CSV table of C-alpha atoms in Angstrom, one decimal:
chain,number,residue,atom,x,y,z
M,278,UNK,CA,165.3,98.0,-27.7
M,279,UNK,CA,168.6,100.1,-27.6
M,280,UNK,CA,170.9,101.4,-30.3
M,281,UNK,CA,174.7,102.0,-29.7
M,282,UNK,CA,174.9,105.0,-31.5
M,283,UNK,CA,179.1,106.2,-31.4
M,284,UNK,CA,180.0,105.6,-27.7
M,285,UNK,CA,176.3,105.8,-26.0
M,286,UNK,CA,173.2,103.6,-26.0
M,287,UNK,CA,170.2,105.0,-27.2
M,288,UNK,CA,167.1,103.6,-25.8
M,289,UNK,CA,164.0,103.2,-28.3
M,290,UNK,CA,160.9,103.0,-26.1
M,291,UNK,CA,158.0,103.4,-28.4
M,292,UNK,CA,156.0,100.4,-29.5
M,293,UNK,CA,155.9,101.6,-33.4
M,294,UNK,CA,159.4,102.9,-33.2
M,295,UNK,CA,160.5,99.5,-32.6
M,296,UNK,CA,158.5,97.9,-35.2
M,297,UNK,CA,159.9,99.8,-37.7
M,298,UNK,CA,163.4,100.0,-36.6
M,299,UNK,CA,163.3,96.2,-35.9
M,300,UNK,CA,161.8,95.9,-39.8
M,301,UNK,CA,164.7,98.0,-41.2
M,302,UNK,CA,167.3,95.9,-39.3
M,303,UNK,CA,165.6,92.9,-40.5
M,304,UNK,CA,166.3,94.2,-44.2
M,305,UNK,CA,169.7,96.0,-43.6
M,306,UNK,CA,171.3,97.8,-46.6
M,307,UNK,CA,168.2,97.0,-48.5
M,308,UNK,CA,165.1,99.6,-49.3
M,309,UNK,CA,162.0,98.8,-47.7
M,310,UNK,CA,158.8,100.2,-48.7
M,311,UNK,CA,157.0,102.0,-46.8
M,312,UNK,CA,153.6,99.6,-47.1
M,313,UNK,CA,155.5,97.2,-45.7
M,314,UNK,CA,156.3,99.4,-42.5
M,315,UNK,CA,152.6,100.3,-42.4
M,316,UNK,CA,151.6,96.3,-42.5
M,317,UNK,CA,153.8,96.2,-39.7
M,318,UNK,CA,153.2,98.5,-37.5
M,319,UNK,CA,149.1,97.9,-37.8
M,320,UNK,CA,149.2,94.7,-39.5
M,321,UNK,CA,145.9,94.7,-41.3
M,322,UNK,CA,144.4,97.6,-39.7
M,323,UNK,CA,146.1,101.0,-40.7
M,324,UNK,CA,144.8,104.1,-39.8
M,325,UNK,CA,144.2,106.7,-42.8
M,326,UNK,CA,147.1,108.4,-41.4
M,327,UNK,CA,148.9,105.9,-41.5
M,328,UNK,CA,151.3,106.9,-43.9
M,329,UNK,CA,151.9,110.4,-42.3
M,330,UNK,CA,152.8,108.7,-39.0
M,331,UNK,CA,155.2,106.0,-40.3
M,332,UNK,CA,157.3,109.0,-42.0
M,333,UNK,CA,157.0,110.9,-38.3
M,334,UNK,CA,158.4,108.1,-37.0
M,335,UNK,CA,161.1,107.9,-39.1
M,336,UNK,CA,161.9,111.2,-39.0
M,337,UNK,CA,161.9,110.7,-35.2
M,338,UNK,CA,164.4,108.2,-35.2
M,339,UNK,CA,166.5,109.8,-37.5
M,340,UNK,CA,166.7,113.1,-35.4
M,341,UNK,CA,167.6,110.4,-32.5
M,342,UNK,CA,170.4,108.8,-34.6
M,343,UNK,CA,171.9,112.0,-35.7
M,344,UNK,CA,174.7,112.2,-38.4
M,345,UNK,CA,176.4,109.5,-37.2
M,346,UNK,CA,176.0,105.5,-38.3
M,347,UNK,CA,173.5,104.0,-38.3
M,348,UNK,CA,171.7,106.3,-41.5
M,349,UNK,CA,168.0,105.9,-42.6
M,350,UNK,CA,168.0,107.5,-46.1
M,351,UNK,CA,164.8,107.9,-48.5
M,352,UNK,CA,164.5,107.3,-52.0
M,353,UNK,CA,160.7,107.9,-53.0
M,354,UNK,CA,158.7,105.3,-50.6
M,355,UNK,CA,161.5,103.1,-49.8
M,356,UNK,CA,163.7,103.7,-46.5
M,357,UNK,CA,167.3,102.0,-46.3
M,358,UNK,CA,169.1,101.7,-43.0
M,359,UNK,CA,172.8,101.7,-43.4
M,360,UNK,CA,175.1,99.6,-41.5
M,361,UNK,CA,178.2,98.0,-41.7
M,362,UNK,CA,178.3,94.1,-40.7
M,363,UNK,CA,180.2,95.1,-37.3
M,364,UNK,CA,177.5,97.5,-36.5
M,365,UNK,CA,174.7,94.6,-36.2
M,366,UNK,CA,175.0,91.1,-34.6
M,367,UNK,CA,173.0,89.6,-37.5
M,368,UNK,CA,174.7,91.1,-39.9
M,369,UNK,CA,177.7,89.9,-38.8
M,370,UNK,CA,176.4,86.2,-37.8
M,371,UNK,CA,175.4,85.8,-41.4
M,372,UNK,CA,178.8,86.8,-42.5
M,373,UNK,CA,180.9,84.6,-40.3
M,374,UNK,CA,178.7,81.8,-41.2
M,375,UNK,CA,179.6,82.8,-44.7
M,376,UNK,CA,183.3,82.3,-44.2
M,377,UNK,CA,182.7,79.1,-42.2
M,378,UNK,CA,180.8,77.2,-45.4
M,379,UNK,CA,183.7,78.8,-47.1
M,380,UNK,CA,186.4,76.8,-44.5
M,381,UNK,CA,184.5,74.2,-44.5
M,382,UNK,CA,184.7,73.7,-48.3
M,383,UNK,CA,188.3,74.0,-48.1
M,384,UNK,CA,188.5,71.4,-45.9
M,385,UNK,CA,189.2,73.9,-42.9
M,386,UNK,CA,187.4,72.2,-40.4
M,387,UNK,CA,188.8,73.5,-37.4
M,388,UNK,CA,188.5,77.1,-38.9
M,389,UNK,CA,184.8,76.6,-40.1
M,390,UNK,CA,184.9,75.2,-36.1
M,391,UNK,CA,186.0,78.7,-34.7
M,392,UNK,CA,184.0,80.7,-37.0
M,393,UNK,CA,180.5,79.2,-36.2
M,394,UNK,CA,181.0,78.8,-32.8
M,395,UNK,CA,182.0,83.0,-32.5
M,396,UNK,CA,179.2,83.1,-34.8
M,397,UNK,CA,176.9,81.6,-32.2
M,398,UNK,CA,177.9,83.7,-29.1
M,399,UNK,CA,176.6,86.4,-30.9
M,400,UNK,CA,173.0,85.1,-31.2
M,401,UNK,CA,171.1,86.3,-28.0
M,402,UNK,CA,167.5,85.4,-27.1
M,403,UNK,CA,164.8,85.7,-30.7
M,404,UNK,CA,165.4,88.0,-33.7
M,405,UNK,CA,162.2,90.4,-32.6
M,406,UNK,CA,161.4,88.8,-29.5
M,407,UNK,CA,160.3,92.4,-27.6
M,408,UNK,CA,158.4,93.3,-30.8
M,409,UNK,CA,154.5,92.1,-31.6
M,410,UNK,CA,154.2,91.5,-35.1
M,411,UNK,CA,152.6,89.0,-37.6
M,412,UNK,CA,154.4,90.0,-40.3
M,413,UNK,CA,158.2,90.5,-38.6
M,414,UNK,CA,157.1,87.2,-37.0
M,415,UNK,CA,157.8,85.6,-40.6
M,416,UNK,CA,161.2,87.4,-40.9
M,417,UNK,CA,162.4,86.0,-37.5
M,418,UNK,CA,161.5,82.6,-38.7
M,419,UNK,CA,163.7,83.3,-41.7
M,420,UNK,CA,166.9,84.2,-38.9
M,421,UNK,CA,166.2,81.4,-36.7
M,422,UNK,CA,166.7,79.0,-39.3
M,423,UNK,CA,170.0,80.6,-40.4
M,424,UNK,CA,170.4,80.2,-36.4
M,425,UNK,CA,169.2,76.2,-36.6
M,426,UNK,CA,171.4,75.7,-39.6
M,427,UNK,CA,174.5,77.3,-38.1
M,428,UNK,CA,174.0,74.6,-34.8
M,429,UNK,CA,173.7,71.7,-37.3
M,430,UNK,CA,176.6,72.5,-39.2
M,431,UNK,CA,178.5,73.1,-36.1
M,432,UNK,CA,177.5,69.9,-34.4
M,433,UNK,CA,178.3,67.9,-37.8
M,434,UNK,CA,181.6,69.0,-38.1
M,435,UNK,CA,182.3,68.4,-34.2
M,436,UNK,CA,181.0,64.8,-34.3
M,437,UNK,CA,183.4,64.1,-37.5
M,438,UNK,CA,186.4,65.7,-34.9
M,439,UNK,CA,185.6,62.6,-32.7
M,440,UNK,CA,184.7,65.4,-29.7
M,441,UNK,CA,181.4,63.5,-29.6
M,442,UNK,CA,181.3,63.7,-25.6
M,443,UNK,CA,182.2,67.5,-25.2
M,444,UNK,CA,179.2,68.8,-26.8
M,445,UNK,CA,176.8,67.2,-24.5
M,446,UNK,CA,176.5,70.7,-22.9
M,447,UNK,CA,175.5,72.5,-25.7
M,448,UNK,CA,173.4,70.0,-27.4
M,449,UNK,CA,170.9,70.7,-24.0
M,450,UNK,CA,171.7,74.1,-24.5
M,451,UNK,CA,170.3,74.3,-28.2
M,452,UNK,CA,167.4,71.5,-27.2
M,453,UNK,CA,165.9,74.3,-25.1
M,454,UNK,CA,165.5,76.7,-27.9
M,455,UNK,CA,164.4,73.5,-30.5
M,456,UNK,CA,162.5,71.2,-28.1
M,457,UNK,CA,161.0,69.2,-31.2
M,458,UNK,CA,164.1,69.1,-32.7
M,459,UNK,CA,164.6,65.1,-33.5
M,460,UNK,CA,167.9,65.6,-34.7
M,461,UNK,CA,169.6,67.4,-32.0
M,462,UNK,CA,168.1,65.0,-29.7
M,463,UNK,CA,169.5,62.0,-31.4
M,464,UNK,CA,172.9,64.4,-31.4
M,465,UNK,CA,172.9,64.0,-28.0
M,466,UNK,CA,172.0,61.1,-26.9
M,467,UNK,CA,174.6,59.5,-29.4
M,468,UNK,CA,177.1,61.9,-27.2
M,469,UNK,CA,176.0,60.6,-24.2
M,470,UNK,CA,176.4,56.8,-25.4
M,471,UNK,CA,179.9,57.9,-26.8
M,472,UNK,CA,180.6,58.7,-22.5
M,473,UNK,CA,179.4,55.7,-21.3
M,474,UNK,CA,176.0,57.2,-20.6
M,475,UNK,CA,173.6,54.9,-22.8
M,476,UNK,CA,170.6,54.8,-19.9
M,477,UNK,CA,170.7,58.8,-20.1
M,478,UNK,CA,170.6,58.6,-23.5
M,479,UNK,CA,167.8,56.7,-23.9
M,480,UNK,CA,166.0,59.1,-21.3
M,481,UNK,CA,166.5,61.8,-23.6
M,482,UNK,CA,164.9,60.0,-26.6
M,483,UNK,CA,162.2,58.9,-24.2
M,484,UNK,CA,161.5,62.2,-23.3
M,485,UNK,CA,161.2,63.5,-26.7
M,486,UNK,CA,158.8,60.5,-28.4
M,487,UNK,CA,156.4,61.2,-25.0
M,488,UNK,CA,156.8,65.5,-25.5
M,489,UNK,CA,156.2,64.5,-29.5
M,490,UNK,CA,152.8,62.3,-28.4
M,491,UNK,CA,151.3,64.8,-26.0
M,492,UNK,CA,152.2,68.1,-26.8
M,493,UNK,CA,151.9,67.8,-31.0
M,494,UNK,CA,150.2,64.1,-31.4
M,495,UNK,CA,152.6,62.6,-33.4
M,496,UNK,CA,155.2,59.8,-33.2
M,497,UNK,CA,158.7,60.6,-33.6
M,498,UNK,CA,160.7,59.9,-36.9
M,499,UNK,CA,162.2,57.0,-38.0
M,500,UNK,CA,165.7,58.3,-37.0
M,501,UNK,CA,164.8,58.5,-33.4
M,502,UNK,CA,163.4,54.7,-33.5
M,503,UNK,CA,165.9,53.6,-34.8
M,504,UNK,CA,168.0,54.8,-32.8
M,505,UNK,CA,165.8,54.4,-29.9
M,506,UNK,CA,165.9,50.9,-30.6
M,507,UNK,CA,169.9,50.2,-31.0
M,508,UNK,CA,170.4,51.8,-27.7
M,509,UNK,CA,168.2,49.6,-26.4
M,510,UNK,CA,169.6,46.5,-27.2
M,511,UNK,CA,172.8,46.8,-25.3
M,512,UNK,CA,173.8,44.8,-23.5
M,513,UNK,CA,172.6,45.7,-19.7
M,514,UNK,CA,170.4,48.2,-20.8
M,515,UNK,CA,166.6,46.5,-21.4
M,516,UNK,CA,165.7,46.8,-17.9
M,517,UNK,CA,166.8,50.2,-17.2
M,518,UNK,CA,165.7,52.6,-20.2
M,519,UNK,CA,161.4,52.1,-20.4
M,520,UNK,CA,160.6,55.5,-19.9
């Protein structure tokens, strides 16, 4: 983990120091207790200097950040980190995807277009992904499905543009971070039938009801069926799409 602090990066090495620095980004502009920094950094097994070692540790990153932005200030046992939306990618995700919902009300679609995908290009692997957690586990979940919604909204709004066949790219794109995801998958293989790729299509699908049977043991949704289906009763397509 490394924080841009003014001009130069500042590395943060230490396995707690991340945990708590990762929880206070997680809750940015907003006090968190320091319990919940203890639950984190030992989940369900603190030490009984626990509480002495979380306020070291803060006090270490502080010294690290030094007067300038970003600011961890105390109020009794609650810690804020202060940041401006620019200063953290999240921060500003969230708020772009504000202003897109915002466009898209308005009947801006092109706008709310822009905004979610610059939105996107900011997202960059999994919230915590380099920090072992239970309970910051839970708070990535929350980010990923501001992440999952931002791709749906996205992908809606292309597909009533009519740009159906230019999103095939990043429909396999967001697949590989949702691989259960029925609705992405019927995204794209509605894309591919929209290019004159119905046989591909139908692999997709195929692909998902077998991943959906052997890897969770269930049957795909109704949607996919159906879908499924429709495709397959093209004309010149029977033979081709068992798979």
């Amino acid at each position: 983990m490394t924080v841009k602090v003014g001009s130069s990066g500042i590395d943060i090495p230490g396995t707690r120091d991340r945990k708590i620095l990762a929880t206070l980004l997680l809750n940015s502009n907003r006090p968190v207790h320091i319990d919940l920094l203890i639950d984190v950094v030992w989940d369900d097994d603190p030490p009984v200097t626990a509480r002495q070692q979380v306020q070291n540790r803060l006090g270490s990153l502080r010294a690290r950040f030094g007067s300038e932005a970003p600011r961890i200030n105390r109020n009794g046992n609650h810690y804020t980190l202060h940041v401006t939306d620019d200063q953290v990618d999240g921060l500003k995700f969230r708020k772009v995807c504000t202003e897109a919902a915002f466009a898209v009300n308005s009947n801006h679609t092109e706008k709310a277009v822009s905004l979610l995908r610059s939105g996107l290009e900011l997202w960059r692997g999994s919230p915590v992904e380099d920090v072992e957690s239970a309970r910051l586990q839970m708070e990535a979940l929350r980010w990923k499905e501001y992440h999952l919604k931002a791709i749906e909204t996205l992908v809606d709004l292309e597909f009533s543009l009519n740009r159906h066949r230019l999103l095939t790219a990043d429909l396999r794109s967001w697949i590989g971070s949702y691989p259960y995801h029925e609705g992405l998958h019927c995204r794209l293989a509605e894309a591919m039938d929209a290019g004159s790729r119905t046989a591909e299509a139908l692999g997709v699908l195929s692909g998902l009801r077998a991943r959906l049977a052997r890897e969770m043991g269930i049957s795909a949704g109704p949607v996919v069926e159906d879908l499924y289906h429709r495709l397959l009763r093209k004309p010149g397509i029977r033979t081709i799409a068992i798979g």
